[in-house]
Tab-separated table of C-alpha atoms and ligand atoms in Angstrom:
chain	number	residue	atom	x	y	z
A	1	MET	CA	-45.392	9.184	-15.810
A	2	LEU	CA	-43.440	6.369	-13.766
A	3	LEU	CA	-40.102	6.163	-14.596
A	4	GLU	CA	-38.421	8.902	-17.110
A	5	VAL	CA	-34.745	8.782	-17.930
A	6	LYS	CA	-33.281	12.151	-19.103
A	7	ASP	CA	-30.034	12.575	-20.950
A	8	LEU	CA	-28.401	9.947	-18.927
A	9	VAL	CA	-24.633	9.989	-19.616
A	10	ALA	CA	-22.710	6.591	-17.803
A	11	GLY	CA	-19.506	4.520	-18.230
A	12	TYR	CA	-16.603	2.929	-16.979
A	13	ASP	CA	-13.882	4.360	-15.861
A	14	GLY	CA	-13.492	7.409	-17.877
A	15	SER	CA	-14.535	5.637	-20.891
A	16	ARG	CA	-18.069	6.385	-22.338
A	17	VAL	CA	-20.872	4.103	-23.196
A	18	LEU	CA	-24.584	6.207	-22.412
A	19	ASN	CA	-24.910	9.244	-24.878
A	20	GLY	CA	-27.425	11.121	-23.346
A	21	VAL	CA	-30.473	8.293	-23.040
A	22	SER	CA	-33.734	9.326	-22.533
A	23	LEU	CA	-37.023	7.134	-22.232
A	24	ASN	CA	-40.061	6.786	-20.310
A	25	VAL	CA	-41.882	3.940	-18.815
A	26	ASP	CA	-45.696	4.465	-18.449
A	27	THR	CA	-47.774	3.049	-15.387
A	28	GLY	CA	-48.851	-0.423	-16.492
A	29	GLU	CA	-46.586	-0.176	-20.065
A	30	SER	CA	-44.250	-3.072	-21.130
A	31	VAL	CA	-41.328	-1.555	-23.563
A	32	ALA	CA	-39.090	-4.020	-25.454
A	33	VAL	CA	-35.185	-2.035	-24.890
A	34	LEU	CA	-33.446	-4.343	-28.505
A	35	GLY	CA	-30.213	-3.764	-29.881
A	36	ARG	CA	-26.738	-5.632	-31.294
A	37	ASN	CA	-23.838	-6.615	-29.041
A	38	GLY	CA	-22.475	-4.111	-26.395
A	39	VAL	CA	-24.214	-1.027	-27.329
A	40	GLY	CA	-25.156	-0.355	-23.640
A	41	LYS	CA	-27.983	-1.758	-23.194
A	42	THR	CA	-27.097	-3.587	-19.653
A	43	THR	CA	-25.070	-0.680	-19.279
A	44	LEU	CA	-28.536	1.286	-19.127
A	45	MET	CA	-30.796	-1.027	-17.046
A	46	GLU	CA	-27.215	-0.858	-14.353
A	47	ALA	CA	-27.586	3.244	-14.177
A	48	ILE	CA	-31.852	3.217	-13.841
A	49	MET	CA	-30.774	0.213	-11.138
A	50	GLY	CA	-28.341	2.965	-9.248
A	51	LEU	CA	-25.375	-0.087	-9.942
A	52	VAL	CA	-23.655	1.809	-13.047
A	53	LYS	CA	-23.416	5.302	-11.823
A	54	PRO	CA	-24.829	7.591	-13.886
A	55	THR	CA	-21.718	10.721	-14.683
A	56	SER	CA	-24.719	13.012	-15.653
A	57	GLY	CA	-28.637	13.148	-16.413
A	58	GLN	CA	-31.594	12.136	-14.528
A	59	VAL	CA	-33.454	8.694	-13.246
A	60	VAL	CA	-37.363	9.782	-12.122
A	61	VAL	CA	-38.968	7.346	-10.142
A	62	ASP	CA	-42.557	8.249	-9.688
A	63	GLY	CA	-41.410	11.624	-9.493
A	64	VAL	CA	-38.685	11.214	-7.315
A	65	ASP	CA	-34.884	12.003	-8.772
A	66	LEU	CA	-33.270	8.758	-8.099
A	67	ALA	CA	-29.538	9.145	-10.127
A	68	ARG	CA	-27.139	9.685	-7.250
A	69	ARG	CA	-29.249	7.962	-4.659
A	70	PRO	CA	-27.067	4.361	-3.731
A	71	PRO	CA	-29.023	0.764	-5.499
A	72	ASN	CA	-31.014	0.517	-2.396
A	73	ALA	CA	-33.525	3.919	-2.550
A	74	HIS	CA	-34.053	2.195	-6.251
A	75	ALA	CA	-35.651	-0.115	-4.892
A	76	ARG	CA	-37.626	1.289	-2.288
A	77	ALA	CA	-38.740	3.177	-4.573
A	78	GLY	CA	-40.375	0.176	-6.808
A	79	VAL	CA	-37.607	-0.390	-9.273
A	80	GLY	CA	-37.254	-4.660	-8.985
A	81	ILE	CA	-34.239	-6.065	-11.070
A	82	VAL	CA	-33.639	-9.606	-13.197
A	83	PRO	CA	-29.930	-9.182	-13.718
A	84	GLN	CA	-28.509	-10.647	-16.779
A	85	GLY	CA	-26.768	-14.837	-15.751
A	86	ARG	CA	-29.976	-14.474	-12.921
A	87	ARG	CA	-27.509	-14.135	-10.268
A	88	ILE	CA	-29.415	-16.595	-7.581
A	89	PHE	CA	-27.832	-17.521	-4.493
A	90	ALA	CA	-26.785	-21.244	-5.104
A	91	PRO	CA	-25.870	-22.469	-2.109
A	92	LEU	CA	-29.577	-21.028	-1.095
A	93	THR	CA	-32.610	-23.122	-1.843
A	94	VAL	CA	-35.444	-22.010	-3.806
A	95	VAL	CA	-37.820	-20.965	-0.711
A	96	GLU	CA	-34.396	-19.587	0.638
A	97	ASN	CA	-33.850	-17.049	-2.564
A	98	LEU	CA	-36.928	-16.321	-1.978
A	99	GLU	CA	-37.589	-15.425	2.045
A	100	ILE	CA	-34.572	-13.201	1.627
A	101	ALA	CA	-35.733	-11.353	-1.268
A	102	ALA	CA	-38.897	-10.888	0.203
A	103	ARG	CA	-38.542	-7.643	2.580
A	104	LYS	CA	-41.710	-4.986	1.563
A	105	ARG	CA	-45.712	-5.605	2.355
A	106	GLY	CA	-47.682	-5.974	-0.694
A	107	GLU	CA	-48.948	-8.457	-3.313
A	108	TRP	CA	-46.597	-9.968	-4.282
A	109	THR	CA	-45.512	-12.795	-1.413
A	110	VAL	CA	-43.703	-16.049	-1.522
A	111	LYS	CA	-46.960	-18.105	-1.800
A	112	ASN	CA	-48.413	-15.929	-4.874
A	113	VAL	CA	-44.771	-16.087	-6.552
A	114	MET	CA	-45.430	-20.252	-7.077
A	115	GLU	CA	-48.996	-19.867	-7.730
A	116	LEU	CA	-47.830	-18.110	-10.565
A	117	MET	CA	-44.801	-20.475	-10.995
A	118	PRO	CA	-45.416	-23.844	-10.187
A	119	ARG	CA	-42.596	-25.351	-10.700
A	120	LEU	CA	-40.995	-23.065	-7.838
A	121	GLY	CA	-43.034	-24.283	-5.319
A	122	GLU	CA	-41.965	-28.648	-7.058
A	123	ARG	CA	-38.309	-27.076	-5.903
A	124	ARG	CA	-39.269	-25.798	-2.857
A	125	ASN	CA	-35.731	-27.238	-0.954
A	126	ASN	CA	-33.819	-27.679	-3.796
A	127	LEU	CA	-30.374	-25.688	-3.822
A	128	GLY	CA	-29.976	-22.593	-6.751
A	129	SER	CA	-27.196	-24.996	-7.638
A	130	GLN	CA	-29.145	-27.431	-8.251
A	131	LEU	CA	-32.401	-26.038	-10.626
A	132	SER	CA	-31.805	-25.560	-14.211
A	133	GLY	CA	-31.392	-22.415	-16.314
A	134	GLY	CA	-35.368	-21.972	-16.797
A	135	GLU	CA	-36.191	-22.340	-12.962
A	136	GLN	CA	-33.261	-20.747	-11.890
A	137	GLN	CA	-34.617	-17.067	-14.489
A	138	MET	CA	-38.108	-18.292	-12.790
A	139	VAL	CA	-36.291	-17.627	-9.150
A	140	ALA	CA	-34.697	-14.112	-10.202
A	141	ILE	CA	-38.136	-13.253	-11.172
A	142	GLY	CA	-40.375	-14.400	-8.485
A	143	ARG	CA	-36.642	-12.549	-6.175
A	144	ALA	CA	-37.857	-9.654	-8.370
A	145	LEU	CA	-41.747	-9.804	-7.331
A	146	VAL	CA	-41.421	-10.044	-3.881
A	147	GLY	CA	-39.860	-6.958	-3.542
A	148	ASN	CA	-43.397	-5.644	-5.081
A	149	PRO	CA	-42.028	-3.318	-7.305
A	150	LYS	CA	-43.724	-0.726	-9.626
A	151	LEU	CA	-41.763	-1.222	-12.358
A	152	LEU	CA	-39.226	-4.925	-13.372
A	153	ILE	CA	-36.568	-4.601	-15.073
A	154	LEU	CA	-35.181	-7.473	-17.062
A	155	ASP	CA	-32.119	-8.001	-18.877
A	156	GLU	CA	-32.211	-10.722	-21.101
A	157	PRO	CA	-34.298	-13.495	-19.720
A	158	SER	CA	-33.775	-15.269	-22.374
A	159	ASP	CA	-30.251	-16.161	-22.819
A	160	GLY	CA	-28.575	-19.480	-22.962
A	161	LEU	CA	-32.236	-20.909	-22.628
A	162	ALA	CA	-33.798	-23.140	-24.674
A	163	PRO	CA	-36.685	-22.332	-26.692
A	164	ALA	CA	-39.664	-24.178	-24.714
A	165	VAL	CA	-37.923	-22.702	-21.922
A	166	VAL	CA	-38.694	-19.081	-23.440
A	167	ASN	CA	-41.874	-20.012	-24.396
A	168	GLN	CA	-42.629	-20.707	-19.974
A	169	VAL	CA	-40.558	-17.661	-18.924
A	170	GLY	CA	-42.401	-15.134	-21.913
A	171	GLU	CA	-46.157	-17.127	-20.512
A	172	VAL	CA	-44.855	-15.658	-17.215
A	173	LEU	CA	-43.605	-12.188	-18.717
A	174	THR	CA	-47.277	-11.533	-20.299
A	175	THR	CA	-49.399	-12.509	-17.246
A	176	LEU	CA	-47.727	-10.674	-15.188
A	177	ALA	CA	-47.717	-7.622	-18.201
A	178	SER	CA	-51.241	-8.273	-18.691
A	179	THR	CA	-51.473	-7.608	-14.347
A	180	GLY	CA	-50.256	-4.141	-14.948
A	181	LEU	CA	-46.723	-4.405	-13.890
A	182	ALA	CA	-44.970	-2.006	-15.652
A	183	VAL	CA	-41.765	-3.963	-17.269
A	184	LEU	CA	-38.766	-2.995	-19.433
A	185	ILE	CA	-37.282	-6.163	-21.072
A	186	VAL	CA	-33.881	-6.091	-22.537
A	187	GLU	CA	-33.760	-8.991	-25.459
A	188	GLN	CA	-32.694	-10.290	-28.176
A	189	ASP	CA	-34.778	-12.909	-28.582
A	190	LEU	CA	-37.778	-10.637	-31.135
A	191	ARG	CA	-40.314	-13.293	-30.534
A	192	LEU	CA	-39.454	-12.829	-26.445
A	193	ALA	CA	-39.105	-8.996	-26.958
A	194	PHE	CA	-42.486	-8.473	-29.418
A	195	ASP	CA	-44.649	-11.158	-26.985
A	196	VAL	CA	-44.163	-8.768	-23.412
A	197	ALA	CA	-43.984	-5.169	-24.823
A	198	GLN	CA	-45.843	-3.338	-26.674
A	199	ARG	CA	-43.068	-0.158	-27.317
A	200	VAL	CA	-39.989	-0.573	-28.551
A	201	MET	CA	-36.670	1.795	-28.562
A	202	VAL	CA	-33.330	0.179	-30.126
A	203	MET	CA	-30.609	1.324	-28.975
A	204	GLN	CA	-26.706	1.928	-30.805
A	205	LYS	CA	-23.298	3.293	-30.047
A	206	GLY	CA	-24.894	4.737	-26.311
A	207	GLU	CA	-28.307	6.092	-27.695
A	208	ILE	CA	-31.256	5.396	-28.529
A	209	ILE	CA	-31.932	5.728	-32.557
A	210	HIS	CA	-35.331	4.379	-32.505
A	211	GLU	CA	-38.695	4.395	-31.090
A	212	SER	CA	-42.439	2.965	-32.235
A	213	THR	CA	-44.871	0.691	-30.879
A	214	VAL	CA	-44.778	-3.083	-31.301
A	215	ALA	CA	-46.493	-3.374	-34.081
A	216	GLU	CA	-45.249	-0.545	-35.954
A	217	PHE	CA	-41.722	-1.437	-35.315
A	218	ARG	CA	-42.932	-5.369	-37.188
A	219	SER	CA	-45.194	-4.101	-39.893
A	220	ASP	CA	-41.769	-2.994	-41.225
A	221	GLY	CA	-39.275	-6.129	-41.649
A	222	GLU	CA	-36.893	-3.980	-43.651
A	223	ARG	CA	-36.256	-0.746	-41.330
A	224	ALA	CA	-35.917	-3.502	-38.425
A	225	HIS	CA	-33.438	-5.334	-40.321
A	226	ALA	CA	-31.758	-2.487	-40.731
A	227	LEU	CA	-32.548	-1.458	-36.940
A	228	LEU	CA	-30.537	-4.336	-35.740
A	229	GLY	CA	-28.704	-5.594	-37.767
A	230	VAL	CA	-30.068	-9.152	-37.731
A	231	GLY	CA	-32.833	-11.319	-39.963
B	301	LIG	N1	-17.844	-3.620	-15.876
B	301	LIG	C1	-17.519	-3.189	-16.692
B	301	LIG	N2	-16.331	-2.420	-16.887
B	301	LIG	C2	-15.922	-1.796	-17.878
B	301	LIG	N3	-16.678	-1.837	-19.355
B	301	LIG	C3	-17.858	-2.845	-19.508
B	301	LIG	C4	-18.269	-2.741	-18.462
B	301	LIG	N4	-19.931	-3.630	-18.037
B	301	LIG	C5	-19.923	-3.621	-19.455
B	301	LIG	N5	-18.990	-2.140	-20.137
B	301	LIG	C6	-18.463	-2.208	-22.174
B	301	LIG	O1	-19.771	-0.985	-21.867
B	301	LIG	C7	-19.886	-1.705	-23.455
B	301	LIG	C8	-21.941	-1.362	-23.064
B	301	LIG	O2	-21.958	-3.252	-22.683
B	301	LIG	P1	-23.295	-3.887	-22.233
B	301	LIG	O3	-23.348	-4.859	-21.717
B	301	LIG	O4	-24.108	-2.632	-21.561
B	301	LIG	O5	-23.821	-3.362	-24.097
B	301	LIG	P2	-25.419	-4.930	-23.989
B	301	LIG	O6	-26.224	-3.399	-24.836
B	301	LIG	O7	-25.692	-4.875	-22.947
B	301	LIG	O8	-24.326	-5.423	-24.789
B	301	LIG	P3	-24.851	-7.288	-24.299
B	301	LIG	O9	-25.995	-7.996	-25.007
B	301	LIG	O10	-23.642	-8.054	-25.507
B	301	LIG	O11	-24.930	-7.434	-23.215
B	301	LIG	C9	-18.874	-2.785	-23.704
B	301	LIG	O12	-17.922	-1.876	-24.762
B	301	LIG	C10	-18.703	-3.327	-23.038
B	301	LIG	O13	-17.049	-3.199	-23.218
């Protein structure tokens, strides 16, 4: 198992957000975490990444418990994140944003990232602040890739993007998932989540209340509707 999250409890200043979350992601597997606003999806991703300190529980990556280690230990262990809001460096160019993150040797280089997402090559000398939302999202994905992660965590990659751009991001993520990179994606856009993931989990009030294959989830529309409270 690549990622094993066990009974994770975490929150902010005494307010508990995660009430004992357990989940697994296998090598090469793609998993989507769904749920309404405010149920704790971002907190879960940040706790897995070490950006929020868990009060208890384990975050085991490749057999090593990282729950009480600093965020750079998570990156070294092979976890890459594409955060909510993208958070690329606005005063740096596309190529500088990628180069600054390219620390670890491996399959993914700045050159390979630009082959995967040719738009980034075309915009290589543009500043982060000059990019569209979709281009920024691709920089954020590329920045995570050049760290050569084993597991890529994405928090709402479709956020604020036009449908055509969501499709482009979806194609990139589907390609990555098909090459054997493990993906853990939080997403409100169900179509994107279902395109990328094989397995789905639904969160409610800081707990995982449903787990199934995407195919099972999609075959029971009424149940899916009840779990997510959306049409
Ligand atoms: N930095 C923070 N400080 C204090 N409380 C926070 C912080 N971030 C999130 N929270 C609270 O934690 C709870 C869960 O938020 P979280 O962002 O994890 O949910 P979410 O499911 O990702 O929602 P969304 O889809 O809106 O991002 C919310 O009540 C939120 O107000």
